[in-house]
CSV table of C-alpha atoms in Angstrom, one decimal:
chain,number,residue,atom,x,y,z
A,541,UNK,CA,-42.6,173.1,-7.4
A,542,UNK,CA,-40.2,174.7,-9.3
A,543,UNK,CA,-37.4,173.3,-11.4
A,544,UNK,CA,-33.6,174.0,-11.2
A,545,UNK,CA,-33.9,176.5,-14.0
A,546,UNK,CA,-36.5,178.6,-12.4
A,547,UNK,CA,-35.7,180.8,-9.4
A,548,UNK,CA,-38.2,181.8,-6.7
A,549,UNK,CA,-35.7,185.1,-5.8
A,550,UNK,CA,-32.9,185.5,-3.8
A,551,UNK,CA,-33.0,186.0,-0.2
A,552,UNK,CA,-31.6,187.3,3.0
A,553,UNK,CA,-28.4,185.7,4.6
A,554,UNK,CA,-30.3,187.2,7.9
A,555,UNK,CA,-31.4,184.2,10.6
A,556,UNK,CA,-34.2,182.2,8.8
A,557,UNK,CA,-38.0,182.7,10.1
A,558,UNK,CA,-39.1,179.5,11.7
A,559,UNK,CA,-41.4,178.3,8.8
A,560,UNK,CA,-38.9,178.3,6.3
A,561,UNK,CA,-36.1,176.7,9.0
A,562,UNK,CA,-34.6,173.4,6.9
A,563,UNK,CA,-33.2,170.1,7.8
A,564,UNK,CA,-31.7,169.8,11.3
A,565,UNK,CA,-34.3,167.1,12.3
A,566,UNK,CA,-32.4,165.3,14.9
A,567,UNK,CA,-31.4,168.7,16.7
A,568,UNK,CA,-35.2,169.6,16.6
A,569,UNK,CA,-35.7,165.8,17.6
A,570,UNK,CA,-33.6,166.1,20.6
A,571,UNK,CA,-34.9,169.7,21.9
A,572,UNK,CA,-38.0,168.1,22.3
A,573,UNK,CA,-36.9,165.0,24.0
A,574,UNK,CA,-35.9,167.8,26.5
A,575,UNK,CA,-38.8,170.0,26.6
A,576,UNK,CA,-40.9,167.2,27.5
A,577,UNK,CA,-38.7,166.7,30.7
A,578,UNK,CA,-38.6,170.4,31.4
A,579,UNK,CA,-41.7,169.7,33.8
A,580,UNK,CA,-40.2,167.6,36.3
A,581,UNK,CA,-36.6,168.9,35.9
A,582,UNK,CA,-35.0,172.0,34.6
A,583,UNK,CA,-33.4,172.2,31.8
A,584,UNK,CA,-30.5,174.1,29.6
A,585,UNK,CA,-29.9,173.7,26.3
A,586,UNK,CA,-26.6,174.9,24.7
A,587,UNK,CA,-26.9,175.0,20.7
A,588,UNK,CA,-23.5,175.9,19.7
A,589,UNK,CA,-21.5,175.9,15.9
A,590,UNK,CA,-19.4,178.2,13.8
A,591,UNK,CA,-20.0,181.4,12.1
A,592,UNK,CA,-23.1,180.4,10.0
A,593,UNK,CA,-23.9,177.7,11.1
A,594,UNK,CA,-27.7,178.6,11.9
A,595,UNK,CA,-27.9,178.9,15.7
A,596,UNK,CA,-30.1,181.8,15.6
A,597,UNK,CA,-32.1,180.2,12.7
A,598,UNK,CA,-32.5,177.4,15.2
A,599,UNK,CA,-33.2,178.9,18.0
A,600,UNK,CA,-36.3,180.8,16.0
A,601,UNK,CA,-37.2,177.7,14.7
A,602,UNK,CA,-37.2,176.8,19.0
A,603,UNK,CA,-39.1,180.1,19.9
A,604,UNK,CA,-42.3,178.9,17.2
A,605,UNK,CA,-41.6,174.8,18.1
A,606,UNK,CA,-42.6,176.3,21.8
A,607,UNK,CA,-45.1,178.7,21.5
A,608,UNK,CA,-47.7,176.6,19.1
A,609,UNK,CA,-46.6,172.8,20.1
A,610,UNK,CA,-45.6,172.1,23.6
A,611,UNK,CA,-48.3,171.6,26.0
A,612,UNK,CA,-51.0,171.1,23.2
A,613,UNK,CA,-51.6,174.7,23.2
A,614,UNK,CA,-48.6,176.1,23.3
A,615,UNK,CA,-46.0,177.5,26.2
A,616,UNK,CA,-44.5,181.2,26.8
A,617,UNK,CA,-41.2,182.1,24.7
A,618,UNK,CA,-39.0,184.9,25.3
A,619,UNK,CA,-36.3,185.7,23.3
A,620,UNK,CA,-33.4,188.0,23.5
A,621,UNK,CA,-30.4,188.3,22.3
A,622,UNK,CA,-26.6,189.6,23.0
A,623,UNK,CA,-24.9,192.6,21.2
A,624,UNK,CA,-21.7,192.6,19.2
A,625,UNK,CA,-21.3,196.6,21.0
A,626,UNK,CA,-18.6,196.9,23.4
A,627,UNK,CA,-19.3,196.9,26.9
A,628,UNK,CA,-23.1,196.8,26.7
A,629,UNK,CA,-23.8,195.5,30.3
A,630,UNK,CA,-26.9,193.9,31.9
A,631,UNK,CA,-29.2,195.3,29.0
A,632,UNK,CA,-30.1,191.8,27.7
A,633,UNK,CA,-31.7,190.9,31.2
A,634,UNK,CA,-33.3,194.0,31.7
A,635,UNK,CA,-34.6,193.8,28.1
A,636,UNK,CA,-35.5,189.7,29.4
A,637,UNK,CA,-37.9,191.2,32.0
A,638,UNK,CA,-39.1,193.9,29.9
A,639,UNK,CA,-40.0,191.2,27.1
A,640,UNK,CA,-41.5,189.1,30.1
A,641,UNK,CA,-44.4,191.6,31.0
A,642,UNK,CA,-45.3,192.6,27.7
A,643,UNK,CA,-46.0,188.8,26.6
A,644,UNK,CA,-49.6,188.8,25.6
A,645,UNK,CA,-49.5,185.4,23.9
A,646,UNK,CA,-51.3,183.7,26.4
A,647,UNK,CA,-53.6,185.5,28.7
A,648,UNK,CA,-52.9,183.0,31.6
A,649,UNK,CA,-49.1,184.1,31.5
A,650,UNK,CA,-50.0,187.6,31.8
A,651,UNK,CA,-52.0,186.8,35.1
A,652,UNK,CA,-49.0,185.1,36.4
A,653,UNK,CA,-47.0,188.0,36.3
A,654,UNK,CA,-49.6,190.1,37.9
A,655,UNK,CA,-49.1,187.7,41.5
A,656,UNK,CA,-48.2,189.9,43.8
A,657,UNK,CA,-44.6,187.6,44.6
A,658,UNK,CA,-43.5,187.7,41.9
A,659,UNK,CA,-44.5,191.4,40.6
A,660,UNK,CA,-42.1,192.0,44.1
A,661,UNK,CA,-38.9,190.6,42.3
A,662,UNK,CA,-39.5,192.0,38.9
A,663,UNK,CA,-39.7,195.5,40.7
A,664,UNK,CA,-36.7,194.6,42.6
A,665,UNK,CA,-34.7,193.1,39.9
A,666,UNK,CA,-35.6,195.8,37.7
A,667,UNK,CA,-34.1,198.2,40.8
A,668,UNK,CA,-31.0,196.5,40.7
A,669,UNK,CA,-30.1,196.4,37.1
A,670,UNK,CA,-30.7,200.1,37.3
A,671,UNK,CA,-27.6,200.1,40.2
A,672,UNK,CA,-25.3,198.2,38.8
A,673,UNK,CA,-25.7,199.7,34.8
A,674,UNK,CA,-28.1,202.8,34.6
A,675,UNK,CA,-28.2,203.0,30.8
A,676,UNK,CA,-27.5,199.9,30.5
A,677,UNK,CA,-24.8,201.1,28.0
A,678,UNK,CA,-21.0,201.2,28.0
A,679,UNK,CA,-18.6,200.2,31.0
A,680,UNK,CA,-18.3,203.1,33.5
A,681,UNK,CA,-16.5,203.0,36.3
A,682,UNK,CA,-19.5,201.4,38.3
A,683,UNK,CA,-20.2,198.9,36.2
A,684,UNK,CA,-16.4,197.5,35.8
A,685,UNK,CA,-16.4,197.1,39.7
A,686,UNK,CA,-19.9,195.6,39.2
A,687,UNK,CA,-17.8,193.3,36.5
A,688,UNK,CA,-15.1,192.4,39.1
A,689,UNK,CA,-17.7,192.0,42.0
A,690,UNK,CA,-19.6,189.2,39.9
A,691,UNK,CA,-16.7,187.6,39.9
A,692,UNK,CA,-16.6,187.1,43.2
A,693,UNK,CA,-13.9,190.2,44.6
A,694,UNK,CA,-15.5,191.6,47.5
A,695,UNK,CA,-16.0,195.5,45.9
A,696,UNK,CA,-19.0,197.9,46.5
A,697,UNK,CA,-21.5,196.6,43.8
A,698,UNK,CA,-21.4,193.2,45.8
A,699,UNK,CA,-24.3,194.1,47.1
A,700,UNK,CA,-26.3,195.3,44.1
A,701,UNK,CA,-24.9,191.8,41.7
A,702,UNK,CA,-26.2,189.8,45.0
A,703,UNK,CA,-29.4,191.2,45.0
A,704,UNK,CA,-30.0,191.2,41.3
A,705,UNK,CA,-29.0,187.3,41.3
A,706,UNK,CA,-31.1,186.9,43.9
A,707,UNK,CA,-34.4,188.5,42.6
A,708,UNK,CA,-33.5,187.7,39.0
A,709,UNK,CA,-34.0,183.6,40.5
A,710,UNK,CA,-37.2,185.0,42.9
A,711,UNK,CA,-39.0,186.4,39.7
A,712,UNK,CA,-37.8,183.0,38.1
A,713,UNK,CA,-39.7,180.9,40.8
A,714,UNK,CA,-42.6,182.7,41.2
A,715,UNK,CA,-43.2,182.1,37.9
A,716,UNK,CA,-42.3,178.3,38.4
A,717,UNK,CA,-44.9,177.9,40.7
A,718,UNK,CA,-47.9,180.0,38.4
A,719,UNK,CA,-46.6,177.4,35.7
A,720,UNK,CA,-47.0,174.1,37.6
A,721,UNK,CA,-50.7,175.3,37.9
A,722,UNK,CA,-51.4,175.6,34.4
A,723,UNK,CA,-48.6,172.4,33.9
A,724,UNK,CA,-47.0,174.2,31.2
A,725,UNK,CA,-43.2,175.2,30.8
A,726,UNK,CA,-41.8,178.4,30.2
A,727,UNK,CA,-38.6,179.1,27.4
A,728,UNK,CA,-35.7,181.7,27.7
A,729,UNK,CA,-34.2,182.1,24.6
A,730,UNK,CA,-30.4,183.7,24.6
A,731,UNK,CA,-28.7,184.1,21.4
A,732,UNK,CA,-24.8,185.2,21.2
A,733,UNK,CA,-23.9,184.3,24.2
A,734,UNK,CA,-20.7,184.4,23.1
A,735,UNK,CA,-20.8,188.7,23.0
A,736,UNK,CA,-22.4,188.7,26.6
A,737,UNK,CA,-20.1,191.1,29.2
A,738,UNK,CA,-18.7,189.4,32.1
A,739,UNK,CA,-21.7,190.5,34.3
A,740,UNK,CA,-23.6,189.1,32.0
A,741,UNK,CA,-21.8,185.7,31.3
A,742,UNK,CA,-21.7,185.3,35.5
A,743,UNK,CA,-25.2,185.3,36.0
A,744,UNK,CA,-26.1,183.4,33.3
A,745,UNK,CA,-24.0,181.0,35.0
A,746,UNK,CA,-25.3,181.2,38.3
A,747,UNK,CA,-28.9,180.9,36.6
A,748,UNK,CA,-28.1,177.5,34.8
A,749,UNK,CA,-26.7,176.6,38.6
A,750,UNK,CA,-30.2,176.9,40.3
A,751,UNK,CA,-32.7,177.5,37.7
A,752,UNK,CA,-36.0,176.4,38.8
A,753,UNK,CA,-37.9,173.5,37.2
A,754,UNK,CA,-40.5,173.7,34.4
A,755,UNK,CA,-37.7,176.5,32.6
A,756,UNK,CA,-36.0,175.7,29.8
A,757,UNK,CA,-32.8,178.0,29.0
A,758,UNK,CA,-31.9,178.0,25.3
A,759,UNK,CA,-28.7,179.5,24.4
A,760,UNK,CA,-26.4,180.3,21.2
A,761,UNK,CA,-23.1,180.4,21.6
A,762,UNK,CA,-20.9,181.2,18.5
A,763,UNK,CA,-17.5,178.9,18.5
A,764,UNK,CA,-14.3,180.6,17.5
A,765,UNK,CA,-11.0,180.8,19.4
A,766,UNK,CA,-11.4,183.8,20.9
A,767,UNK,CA,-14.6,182.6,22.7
A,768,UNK,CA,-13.1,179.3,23.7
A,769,UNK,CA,-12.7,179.7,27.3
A,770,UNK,CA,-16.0,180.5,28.0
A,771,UNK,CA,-17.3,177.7,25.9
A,772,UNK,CA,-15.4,175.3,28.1
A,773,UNK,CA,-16.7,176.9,31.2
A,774,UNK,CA,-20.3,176.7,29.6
A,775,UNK,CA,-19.6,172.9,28.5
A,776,UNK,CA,-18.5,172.1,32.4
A,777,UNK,CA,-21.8,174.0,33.2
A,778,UNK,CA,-23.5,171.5,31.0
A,779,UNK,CA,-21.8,168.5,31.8
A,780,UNK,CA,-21.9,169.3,35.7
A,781,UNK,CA,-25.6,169.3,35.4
A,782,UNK,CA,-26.5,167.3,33.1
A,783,UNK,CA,-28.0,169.5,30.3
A,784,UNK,CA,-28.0,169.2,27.1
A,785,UNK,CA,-25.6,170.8,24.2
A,786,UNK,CA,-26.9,170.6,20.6
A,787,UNK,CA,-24.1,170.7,18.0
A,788,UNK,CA,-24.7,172.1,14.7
A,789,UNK,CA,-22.5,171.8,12.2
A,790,UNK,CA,-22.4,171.4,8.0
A,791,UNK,CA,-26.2,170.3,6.8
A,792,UNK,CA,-26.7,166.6,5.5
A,793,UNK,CA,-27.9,166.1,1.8
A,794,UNK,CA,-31.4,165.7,2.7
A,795,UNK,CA,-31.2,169.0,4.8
A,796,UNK,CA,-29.9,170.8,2.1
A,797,UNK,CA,-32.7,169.4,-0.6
A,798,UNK,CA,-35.2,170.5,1.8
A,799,UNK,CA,-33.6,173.9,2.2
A,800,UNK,CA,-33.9,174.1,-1.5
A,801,UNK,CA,-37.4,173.0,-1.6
A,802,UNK,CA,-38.8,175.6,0.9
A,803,UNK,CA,-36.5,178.8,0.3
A,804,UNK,CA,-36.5,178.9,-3.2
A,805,UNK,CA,-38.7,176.6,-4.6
A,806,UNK,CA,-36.0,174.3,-6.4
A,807,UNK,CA,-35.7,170.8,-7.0
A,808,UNK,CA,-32.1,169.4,-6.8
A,809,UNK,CA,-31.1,166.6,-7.1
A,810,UNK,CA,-29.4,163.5,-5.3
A,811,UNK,CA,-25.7,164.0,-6.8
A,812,UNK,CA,-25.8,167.9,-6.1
A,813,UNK,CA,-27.4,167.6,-2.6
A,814,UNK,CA,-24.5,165.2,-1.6
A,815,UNK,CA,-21.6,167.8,-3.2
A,816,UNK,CA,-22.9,170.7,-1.5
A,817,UNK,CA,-23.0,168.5,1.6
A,818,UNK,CA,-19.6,167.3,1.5
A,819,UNK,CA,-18.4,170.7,0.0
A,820,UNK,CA,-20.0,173.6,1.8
A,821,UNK,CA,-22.6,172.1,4.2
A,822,UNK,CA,-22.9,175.6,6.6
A,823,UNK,CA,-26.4,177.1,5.9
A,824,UNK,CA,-24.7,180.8,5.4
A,825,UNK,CA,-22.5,179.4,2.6
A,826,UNK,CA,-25.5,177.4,0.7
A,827,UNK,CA,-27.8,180.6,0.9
A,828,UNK,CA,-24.6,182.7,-0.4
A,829,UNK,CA,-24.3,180.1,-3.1
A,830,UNK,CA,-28.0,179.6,-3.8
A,831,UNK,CA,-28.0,183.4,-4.5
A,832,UNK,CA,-25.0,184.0,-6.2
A,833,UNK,CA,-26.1,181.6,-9.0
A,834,UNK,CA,-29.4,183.2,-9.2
A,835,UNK,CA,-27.7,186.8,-9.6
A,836,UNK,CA,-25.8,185.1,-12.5
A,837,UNK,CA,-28.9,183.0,-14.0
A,838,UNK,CA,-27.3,180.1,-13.6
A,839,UNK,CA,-28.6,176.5,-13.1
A,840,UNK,CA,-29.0,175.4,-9.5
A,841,UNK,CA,-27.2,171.9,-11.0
A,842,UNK,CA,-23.9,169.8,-10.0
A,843,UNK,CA,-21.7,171.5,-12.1
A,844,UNK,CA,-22.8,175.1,-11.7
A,845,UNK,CA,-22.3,174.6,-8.3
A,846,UNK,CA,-18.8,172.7,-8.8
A,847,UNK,CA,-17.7,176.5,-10.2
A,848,UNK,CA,-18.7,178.8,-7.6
A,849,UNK,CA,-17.4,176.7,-5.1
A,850,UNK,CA,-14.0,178.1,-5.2
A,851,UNK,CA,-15.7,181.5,-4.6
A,852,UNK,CA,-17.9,180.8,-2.0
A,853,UNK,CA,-15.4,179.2,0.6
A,854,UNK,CA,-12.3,181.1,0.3
């Protein structure tokens, strides 16, 4: 272990992998509660916080937890996330499937994708996200009908949204069933939900509506104010059904000690743990600041920190 005056290098401000993922152990406490009801009863889990505030460091954390834990041997994960890019429709479902048939994890999954049922809705799915965004790219004029149609206005891609929904939940069962018979769970991981188009956003909310049991659907959702209405009409989604929202806010002392531990091999201590807590707390910010007193070769101690604080959080 290495003391505060010896620095294992800086790192990357980039999501966290899931071994080095620090503190947050009654989140990861109570996403587990959850997983282990996931068999009898579908579940959603909402993991939402500010700008830094390690939702997609969670939910790799989530992705591993899954994959090598649950079950004993571990369960199918599939993660995906949304993109910042204007007008990007339906890709993130599409890229879902893709991500689906190309799981080679466990060889038993791969069978279950092969049953003829659900093979059926993958193709048709698959058919209808071609419809209603062929590239999968920016908003045509297509694809902002397609927009208005899944909101319910009666328009020409009606059809197409309908269909998609509809085999989108098909594939969804099939693979239900396959599941039961190997009594394991399946994840779908969705970060920045918050940048998802308004396609997008719809049928992820008719999914958390009638998603079939032994799924869990793990989503990020980034809280600012210009994402606020659809993070009230994801927390009646939540509350309606009774899922599960995971807050994550500033990290607690003993978080923050741990984060030391395993991402730069530091030892700090008590006083400094509970200042950066109190002071910074957001993982983003205690990386920034872990690295900026490494460019400057600076203890990782109370009063170093106490300096660079004015820095780090304007």
């Amino acid at each position: 272990m290495g003391n505060n005056n010896s620095w294992k290098g800086e790192i990357s401000i980039a999501p966290c992998p899931a071994g080095e993922f620090s503190g947050r152990h009654k989140e990861r406490l109570r996403l587990i509660e959850v997983l282990q009801v996931t068999k009898e009863r579908s579940q959603v889990i909402l993991a939402t916080g500010r700008r830094g505030s390690g939702k997609s460091s969670f939910l790799n954390w989530a992705e591993n937890e899954i994959q090598s834990k649950t079950g004993g041997e571990g369960c199918p994960a599939i993660k995906k996330g949304f993109s910042e890019t204007p007008g990007m429709v339906i890709e993130t479902y599409r890229d879902l499937l893709v991500g689906m048939k190309e799981y080679k994890k466990f060889g038993w999954f791969s069978k279950t994708l092969d049953n003829s049922k659900v093979k059926k809705y993958f193709d048709i799915s698959m058919s209808a996200l071609e419809k209603l965004s062929p590239l999968a790219g920016p908003y045509g004029a297509g694809v902002n009908a397609a927009a208005i149609a899944a909101k319910g206005i009666v328009s020409s891609p009606t059809a197409d949204y309908a269909q998609l929904r509809s085999s989108f939940l098909s594939v969804l069962s099939g693979i239900s069933e396959e599941l039961a018979k190997n009594d394991k769970i399946m994840a779908i991981l969705l970060d920045d939900v918050q940048w998802s188009t308004d396609p997008d956003f719809q049928l992820l909310k008719d999914l958390m509506k009638v998603l079939p049991c032994r799924i869990v659907l793990i989503i990020s959702f980034r809280l600012e104010a210009k994402s606020e209405k659809r993070y009230i009409e994801l927390k009646e989604e939540v509350a309606r059904f009774h899922y599960t929202e995971i807050k994550l806010a500033g990290m607690d002392n003993e978080g923050i000690v741990e984060l030391a531990k395993k991402r730069y091999d530091l030892q700090i201590d008590d006083a400094t743990a509970d200042f950066l807590a109190a002071n910074i707390g957001d993982p983003f910010c205690l990386v920034n600041s872990f690295n900026l007193l490494q460019r400057q070769k600076s203890k990782a101690d109370l009063d170093h920190f106490q300096a660079i604080k004015p820095e780090i959080i304007e």
